[in-house]
mmCIF file of C-alpha atoms in Angstrom:
data_model
loop_
_atom_site.group_PDB
_atom_site.id
_atom_site.type_symbol
_atom_site.label_atom_id
_atom_site.label_comp_id
_atom_site.label_asym_id
_atom_site.label_seq_id
_atom_site.Cartn_x
_atom_site.Cartn_y
_atom_site.Cartn_z
ATOM 1 C CA UNK A 1 -61.744 -40.834 -63.776
ATOM 2 C CA UNK A 2 -64.909 -39.775 -66.246
ATOM 3 C CA UNK A 3 -64.384 -36.577 -68.730
ATOM 4 C CA UNK A 4 -66.605 -34.124 -67.123
ATOM 5 C CA UNK A 5 -67.898 -33.309 -70.714
ATOM 6 C CA UNK A 6 -69.283 -36.885 -70.472
ATOM 7 C CA UNK A 7 -72.176 -35.725 -68.404
ATOM 8 C CA UNK A 8 -72.977 -32.668 -70.923
ATOM 9 C CA UNK A 9 -75.986 -34.569 -73.176
ATOM 10 C CA UNK A 10 -78.573 -33.610 -75.210
ATOM 11 C CA UNK A 11 -82.212 -33.988 -74.370
ATOM 12 C CA UNK A 12 -84.266 -36.275 -76.751
ATOM 13 C CA UNK A 13 -87.418 -35.062 -76.397
ATOM 14 C CA UNK A 14 -89.215 -37.621 -78.979
ATOM 15 C CA UNK A 15 -88.137 -40.211 -77.041
ATOM 16 C CA UNK A 16 -90.514 -39.331 -74.161
ATOM 17 C CA UNK A 17 -92.798 -42.025 -73.962
ATOM 18 C CA UNK A 18 -96.735 -41.116 -73.376
ATOM 19 C CA UNK A 19 -96.543 -42.548 -69.938
ATOM 20 C CA UNK A 20 -93.625 -39.770 -68.945
ATOM 21 C CA UNK A 21 -95.954 -37.234 -70.507
ATOM 22 C CA UNK A 22 -98.603 -38.180 -68.432
ATOM 23 C CA UNK A 23 -96.442 -38.074 -65.090
ATOM 24 C CA UNK A 24 -95.448 -34.996 -65.990
ATOM 25 C CA UNK A 25 -98.899 -33.563 -66.259
ATOM 26 C CA UNK A 26 -99.709 -35.272 -63.117
ATOM 27 C CA UNK A 27 -97.166 -33.761 -61.279
ATOM 28 C CA UNK A 28 -97.776 -30.463 -62.880
ATOM 29 C CA UNK A 29 -101.509 -30.672 -61.852
ATOM 30 C CA UNK A 30 -100.904 -31.449 -58.331
ATOM 31 C CA UNK A 31 -98.276 -29.009 -57.636
ATOM 32 C CA UNK A 32 -99.923 -25.684 -59.413
ATOM 33 C CA UNK A 33 -103.406 -26.592 -57.542
ATOM 34 C CA UNK A 34 -101.655 -25.683 -54.121
ATOM 35 C CA UNK A 35 -99.293 -23.230 -55.784
ATOM 36 C CA UNK A 36 -101.638 -20.681 -56.818
ATOM 37 C CA UNK A 37 -102.229 -20.026 -53.022
ATOM 38 C CA UNK A 38 -98.916 -21.037 -51.339
ATOM 39 C CA UNK A 39 -96.472 -20.202 -54.236
ATOM 40 C CA UNK A 40 -94.597 -17.108 -54.909
ATOM 41 C CA UNK A 41 -96.122 -15.094 -57.517
ATOM 42 C CA UNK A 42 -92.888 -14.365 -58.979
ATOM 43 C CA UNK A 43 -92.813 -18.482 -59.377
ATOM 44 C CA UNK A 44 -96.065 -18.493 -60.685
ATOM 45 C CA UNK A 45 -94.897 -15.309 -63.262
ATOM 46 C CA UNK A 46 -91.803 -17.384 -64.314
ATOM 47 C CA UNK A 47 -93.112 -20.666 -65.132
ATOM 48 C CA UNK A 48 -95.569 -18.886 -67.731
ATOM 49 C CA UNK A 49 -92.820 -16.810 -69.231
ATOM 50 C CA UNK A 50 -91.148 -20.278 -70.013
ATOM 51 C CA UNK A 51 -93.804 -21.601 -71.391
ATOM 52 C CA UNK A 52 -94.441 -24.620 -68.876
ATOM 53 C CA UNK A 53 -97.512 -26.783 -69.736
ATOM 54 C CA UNK A 54 -99.160 -29.409 -68.232
ATOM 55 C CA UNK A 55 -99.537 -31.381 -71.178
ATOM 56 C CA UNK A 56 -96.292 -32.394 -72.111
ATOM 57 C CA UNK A 57 -92.520 -32.764 -70.661
ATOM 58 C CA UNK A 58 -90.812 -28.896 -71.222
ATOM 59 C CA UNK A 59 -88.229 -28.954 -74.703
ATOM 60 C CA UNK A 60 -85.346 -27.460 -73.029
ATOM 61 C CA UNK A 61 -84.530 -25.583 -76.563
ATOM 62 C CA UNK A 62 -87.920 -23.753 -76.297
ATOM 63 C CA UNK A 63 -87.908 -23.009 -72.679
ATOM 64 C CA UNK A 64 -84.194 -21.827 -73.274
ATOM 65 C CA UNK A 65 -85.391 -19.342 -76.046
ATOM 66 C CA UNK A 66 -88.089 -18.018 -73.895
ATOM 67 C CA UNK A 67 -85.483 -17.592 -70.969
ATOM 68 C CA UNK A 68 -82.473 -16.677 -72.830
ATOM 69 C CA UNK A 69 -84.180 -13.414 -74.401
ATOM 70 C CA UNK A 70 -85.345 -12.393 -70.847
ATOM 71 C CA UNK A 71 -82.256 -12.784 -68.635
ATOM 72 C CA UNK A 72 -79.500 -14.739 -70.615
ATOM 73 C CA UNK A 73 -79.964 -17.923 -68.693
ATOM 74 C CA UNK A 74 -80.040 -21.394 -69.971
ATOM 75 C CA UNK A 75 -80.724 -24.974 -68.930
ATOM 76 C CA UNK A 76 -78.171 -27.276 -69.896
ATOM 77 C CA UNK A 77 -79.036 -31.230 -70.100
ATOM 78 C CA UNK A 78 -76.910 -33.469 -68.148
ATOM 79 C CA UNK A 79 -76.679 -36.922 -67.214
ATOM 80 C CA UNK A 80 -76.648 -36.726 -63.403
ATOM 81 C CA UNK A 81 -75.029 -35.068 -60.589
ATOM 82 C CA UNK A 82 -72.253 -32.859 -61.604
ATOM 83 C CA UNK A 83 -69.204 -32.556 -58.841
ATOM 84 C CA UNK A 84 -70.086 -29.108 -57.004
ATOM 85 C CA UNK A 85 -67.436 -26.813 -58.175
ATOM 86 C CA UNK A 86 -68.649 -27.541 -61.731
ATOM 87 C CA UNK A 87 -72.074 -27.037 -61.094
ATOM 88 C CA UNK A 88 -71.384 -23.640 -59.683
ATOM 89 C CA UNK A 89 -69.233 -22.951 -62.380
ATOM 90 C CA UNK A 90 -72.222 -23.414 -64.506
ATOM 91 C CA UNK A 91 -74.451 -21.275 -62.659
ATOM 92 C CA UNK A 92 -71.186 -18.281 -62.905
ATOM 93 C CA UNK A 93 -71.941 -18.592 -66.678
ATOM 94 C CA UNK A 94 -75.758 -18.357 -66.663
ATOM 95 C CA UNK A 95 -76.007 -22.073 -67.236
ATOM 96 C CA UNK A 96 -78.212 -24.516 -65.041
ATOM 97 C CA UNK A 97 -77.261 -28.614 -65.175
ATOM 98 C CA UNK A 98 -80.898 -29.917 -65.865
ATOM 99 C CA UNK A 99 -81.733 -33.344 -65.647
ATOM 100 C CA UNK A 100 -83.861 -34.560 -68.300
ATOM 101 C CA UNK A 101 -85.488 -37.798 -66.874
ATOM 102 C CA UNK A 102 -88.937 -38.595 -65.571
ATOM 103 C CA UNK A 103 -89.651 -39.810 -62.418
ATOM 104 C CA UNK A 104 -91.719 -43.184 -62.462
ATOM 105 C CA UNK A 105 -95.041 -43.107 -61.483
ATOM 106 C CA UNK A 106 -94.225 -45.275 -58.720
ATOM 107 C CA UNK A 107 -92.417 -42.201 -56.674
ATOM 108 C CA UNK A 108 -94.604 -39.370 -57.328
ATOM 109 C CA UNK A 109 -93.894 -37.845 -54.092
ATOM 110 C CA UNK A 110 -90.157 -38.670 -53.627
ATOM 111 C CA UNK A 111 -86.990 -39.223 -55.485
ATOM 112 C CA UNK A 112 -83.596 -39.198 -53.835
ATOM 113 C CA UNK A 113 -82.152 -37.637 -57.325
ATOM 114 C CA UNK A 114 -83.168 -34.889 -59.080
ATOM 115 C CA UNK A 115 -85.350 -35.178 -62.295
ATOM 116 C CA UNK A 116 -86.705 -33.066 -64.961
ATOM 117 C CA UNK A 117 -89.819 -31.753 -62.754
ATOM 118 C CA UNK A 118 -87.487 -30.596 -59.848
ATOM 119 C CA UNK A 119 -85.101 -28.880 -62.046
ATOM 120 C CA UNK A 120 -87.024 -27.443 -64.715
ATOM 121 C CA UNK A 121 -90.622 -27.099 -63.132
ATOM 122 C CA UNK A 122 -89.183 -26.326 -59.676
ATOM 123 C CA UNK A 123 -85.628 -24.224 -60.521
ATOM 124 C CA UNK A 124 -86.046 -22.817 -63.539
ATOM 125 C CA UNK A 125 -89.099 -20.499 -63.607
ATOM 126 C CA UNK A 126 -86.876 -18.193 -61.124
ATOM 127 C CA UNK A 127 -84.406 -17.691 -63.581
ATOM 128 C CA UNK A 128 -87.019 -15.392 -65.756
ATOM 129 C CA UNK A 129 -86.562 -13.047 -63.080
ATOM 130 C CA UNK A 130 -84.081 -10.414 -63.461
ATOM 131 C CA UNK A 131 -82.781 -10.022 -59.566
ATOM 132 C CA UNK A 132 -82.872 -13.717 -59.258
ATOM 133 C CA UNK A 133 -80.971 -14.456 -62.515
ATOM 134 C CA UNK A 134 -78.481 -11.911 -61.141
ATOM 135 C CA UNK A 135 -78.283 -13.323 -57.686
ATOM 136 C CA UNK A 136 -77.675 -17.242 -58.943
ATOM 137 C CA UNK A 137 -75.079 -15.818 -60.926
ATOM 138 C CA UNK A 138 -73.018 -14.167 -58.169
ATOM 139 C CA UNK A 139 -73.620 -17.057 -55.975
ATOM 140 C CA UNK A 140 -71.866 -19.650 -58.969
ATOM 141 C CA UNK A 141 -68.951 -17.110 -58.882
ATOM 142 C CA UNK A 142 -68.463 -16.790 -55.166
ATOM 143 C CA UNK A 143 -69.146 -20.629 -54.390
ATOM 144 C CA UNK A 144 -66.827 -21.595 -57.406
ATOM 145 C CA UNK A 145 -63.909 -19.447 -55.532
ATOM 146 C CA UNK A 146 -64.714 -20.779 -52.245
ATOM 147 C CA UNK A 147 -61.864 -23.044 -51.032
ATOM 148 C CA UNK A 148 -61.570 -23.309 -47.395
ATOM 149 C CA UNK A 149 -63.631 -26.103 -45.719
ATOM 150 C CA UNK A 150 -65.423 -23.098 -43.859
ATOM 151 C CA UNK A 151 -66.291 -21.063 -46.912
ATOM 152 C CA UNK A 152 -67.685 -24.210 -48.863
ATOM 153 C CA UNK A 153 -69.775 -25.008 -46.102
ATOM 154 C CA UNK A 154 -71.133 -21.341 -45.628
ATOM 155 C CA UNK A 155 -71.916 -21.325 -49.228
ATOM 156 C CA UNK A 156 -73.637 -24.636 -48.904
ATOM 157 C CA UNK A 157 -76.089 -23.133 -46.410
ATOM 158 C CA UNK A 158 -76.917 -20.185 -48.171
ATOM 159 C CA UNK A 159 -77.620 -21.873 -50.911
ATOM 160 C CA UNK A 160 -80.041 -24.546 -49.091
ATOM 161 C CA UNK A 161 -81.925 -22.059 -47.231
ATOM 162 C CA UNK A 162 -82.256 -19.714 -50.555
ATOM 163 C CA UNK A 163 -82.455 -21.548 -53.880
ATOM 164 C CA UNK A 164 -83.457 -25.003 -52.372
ATOM 165 C CA UNK A 165 -86.066 -24.344 -49.257
ATOM 166 C CA UNK A 166 -86.469 -20.121 -49.345
ATOM 167 C CA UNK A 167 -89.251 -18.626 -48.162
ATOM 168 C CA UNK A 168 -90.707 -15.056 -49.262
ATOM 169 C CA UNK A 169 -93.213 -12.440 -47.757
ATOM 170 C CA UNK A 170 -95.653 -11.715 -50.280
ATOM 171 C CA UNK A 171 -98.599 -9.453 -49.638
ATOM 172 C CA UNK A 172 -98.485 -10.204 -45.872
ATOM 173 C CA UNK A 173 -98.150 -13.972 -46.432
ATOM 174 C CA UNK A 174 -95.491 -16.431 -46.464
ATOM 175 C CA UNK A 175 -95.469 -18.353 -49.680
ATOM 176 C CA UNK A 176 -92.345 -20.930 -51.131
ATOM 177 C CA UNK A 177 -90.043 -20.240 -53.648
ATOM 178 C CA UNK A 178 -86.905 -22.451 -53.037
ATOM 179 C CA UNK A 179 -87.304 -25.348 -55.691
ATOM 180 C CA UNK A 180 -87.525 -28.055 -52.662
ATOM 181 C CA UNK A 181 -90.765 -26.643 -51.744
ATOM 182 C CA UNK A 182 -92.010 -25.612 -55.108
ATOM 183 C CA UNK A 183 -91.732 -29.134 -56.199
ATOM 184 C CA UNK A 184 -92.470 -31.496 -53.447
ATOM 185 C CA UNK A 185 -95.871 -31.221 -51.990
ATOM 186 C CA UNK A 186 -94.943 -32.817 -48.506
ATOM 187 C CA UNK A 187 -92.051 -30.804 -48.104
ATOM 188 C CA UNK A 188 -93.924 -27.356 -48.782
ATOM 189 C CA UNK A 189 -96.968 -28.276 -46.399
ATOM 190 C CA UNK A 190 -94.545 -28.835 -43.897
ATOM 191 C CA UNK A 191 -92.570 -25.270 -44.301
ATOM 192 C CA UNK A 192 -96.236 -23.656 -43.972
ATOM 193 C CA UNK A 193 -97.081 -25.535 -41.024
ATOM 194 C CA UNK A 194 -97.022 -25.461 -37.739
ATOM 195 C CA UNK A 195 -93.815 -27.833 -37.050
ATOM 196 C CA UNK A 196 -91.396 -25.208 -39.204
ATOM 197 C CA UNK A 197 -89.682 -22.632 -37.307
ATOM 198 C CA UNK A 198 -89.877 -19.443 -40.312
ATOM 199 C CA UNK A 199 -87.233 -16.944 -39.132
ATOM 200 C CA UNK A 200 -86.585 -13.567 -40.604
ATOM 201 C CA UNK A 201 -83.903 -14.272 -43.324
ATOM 202 C CA UNK A 202 -80.553 -12.768 -41.973
ATOM 203 C CA UNK A 203 -77.281 -13.839 -43.231
ATOM 204 C CA UNK A 204 -75.686 -14.558 -39.718
ATOM 205 C CA UNK A 205 -78.951 -16.869 -38.920
ATOM 206 C CA UNK A 206 -78.110 -18.943 -42.197
ATOM 207 C CA UNK A 207 -74.799 -18.976 -41.880
ATOM 208 C CA UNK A 208 -74.968 -20.362 -38.366
ATOM 209 C CA UNK A 209 -77.648 -22.734 -39.173
ATOM 210 C CA UNK A 210 -76.861 -26.469 -40.229
ATOM 211 C CA UNK A 211 -79.405 -28.841 -42.243
ATOM 212 C CA UNK A 212 -79.984 -32.331 -43.068
ATOM 213 C CA UNK A 213 -80.598 -33.094 -46.457
ATOM 214 C CA UNK A 214 -83.059 -36.128 -46.182
ATOM 215 C CA UNK A 215 -85.448 -34.958 -43.609
ATOM 216 C CA UNK A 216 -88.473 -32.137 -43.126
ATOM 217 C CA UNK A 217 -86.599 -29.097 -42.223
ATOM 218 C CA UNK A 218 -86.995 -27.852 -39.116
ATOM 219 C CA UNK A 219 -86.036 -24.260 -39.592
ATOM 220 C CA UNK A 220 -86.506 -21.802 -42.807
ATOM 221 C CA UNK A 221 -85.699 -18.336 -43.523
ATOM 222 C CA UNK A 222 -88.087 -15.882 -45.251
ATOM 223 C CA UNK A 223 -86.973 -13.129 -47.213
ATOM 224 C CA UNK A 224 -88.627 -9.839 -48.276
ATOM 225 C CA UNK A 225 -87.105 -9.733 -51.826
ATOM 226 C CA UNK A 226 -84.712 -11.135 -53.882
ATOM 227 C CA UNK A 227 -82.682 -8.325 -53.695
ATOM 228 C CA UNK A 228 -82.022 -9.180 -49.986
ATOM 229 C CA UNK A 229 -80.473 -12.515 -50.919
ATOM 230 C CA UNK A 230 -78.368 -10.521 -53.730
ATOM 231 C CA UNK A 231 -77.232 -8.480 -51.093
ATOM 232 C CA UNK A 232 -76.608 -11.335 -48.889
ATOM 233 C CA UNK A 233 -74.148 -13.043 -51.488
ATOM 234 C CA UNK A 234 -72.069 -9.931 -51.966
ATOM 235 C CA UNK A 235 -71.953 -9.771 -48.099
ATOM 236 C CA UNK A 236 -71.021 -13.600 -47.564
ATOM 237 C CA UNK A 237 -68.092 -12.860 -50.032
ATOM 238 C CA UNK A 238 -66.739 -10.170 -48.314
ATOM 239 C CA UNK A 239 -67.070 -11.707 -44.839
ATOM 240 C CA UNK A 240 -65.773 -15.075 -45.909
ATOM 241 C CA UNK A 241 -62.878 -13.576 -47.391
ATOM 242 C CA UNK A 242 -63.687 -15.356 -50.918
ATOM 243 C CA UNK A 243 -61.608 -13.919 -53.645
ATOM 244 C CA UNK A 244 -63.390 -13.921 -57.075
ATOM 245 C CA UNK A 245 -61.777 -13.135 -60.315
#
């Protein structure tokens, strides 16, 4: 069994190749072109605040300098997937495990595992929003304390339908904010299209809705504000009987 500490690494930013910077720029341009009209304004504001640029792969230390000053969050480079409980422990400490590899040009549209575009472009901008930042830390504390299969499954569903595949209502329009939608053109287009059932967010609805990871989502949930998901994770903690320290 590997020491969990071996999964936490350093980002060797000077080692990125011109091709990797070019792939980042291509992904950035393609998604931003769509997100200007379909992405949450809170995501777009966050991306600007943490200094994401099209011309180069983000340097985590620079992102963290901006992010930490605003909400106390930091991205921490990892070599791959962390065990779920360790991942949630990181969230509880306002640390977001971030892969630092760049996908190959041949896999621009789909990659089975996370890369720096999904993690930093898709996730980290919202960590600059104070309410979302508080929600994600609270989620980490609660999910870390989940013990029964029922509790673990419930928290997985809440994470999936908010952090990964969440929709938000802004200015009478439904927009994407979940990282799986922010970072994927196909998933986002489907989420806003006629073949996805978009339901108003409710904790009952989310906890009773199963999901499948490797196909387009048939049902998604739309929030009105991040205050709504902060309240939902607190309600889930009480309802599921999860005891946090």
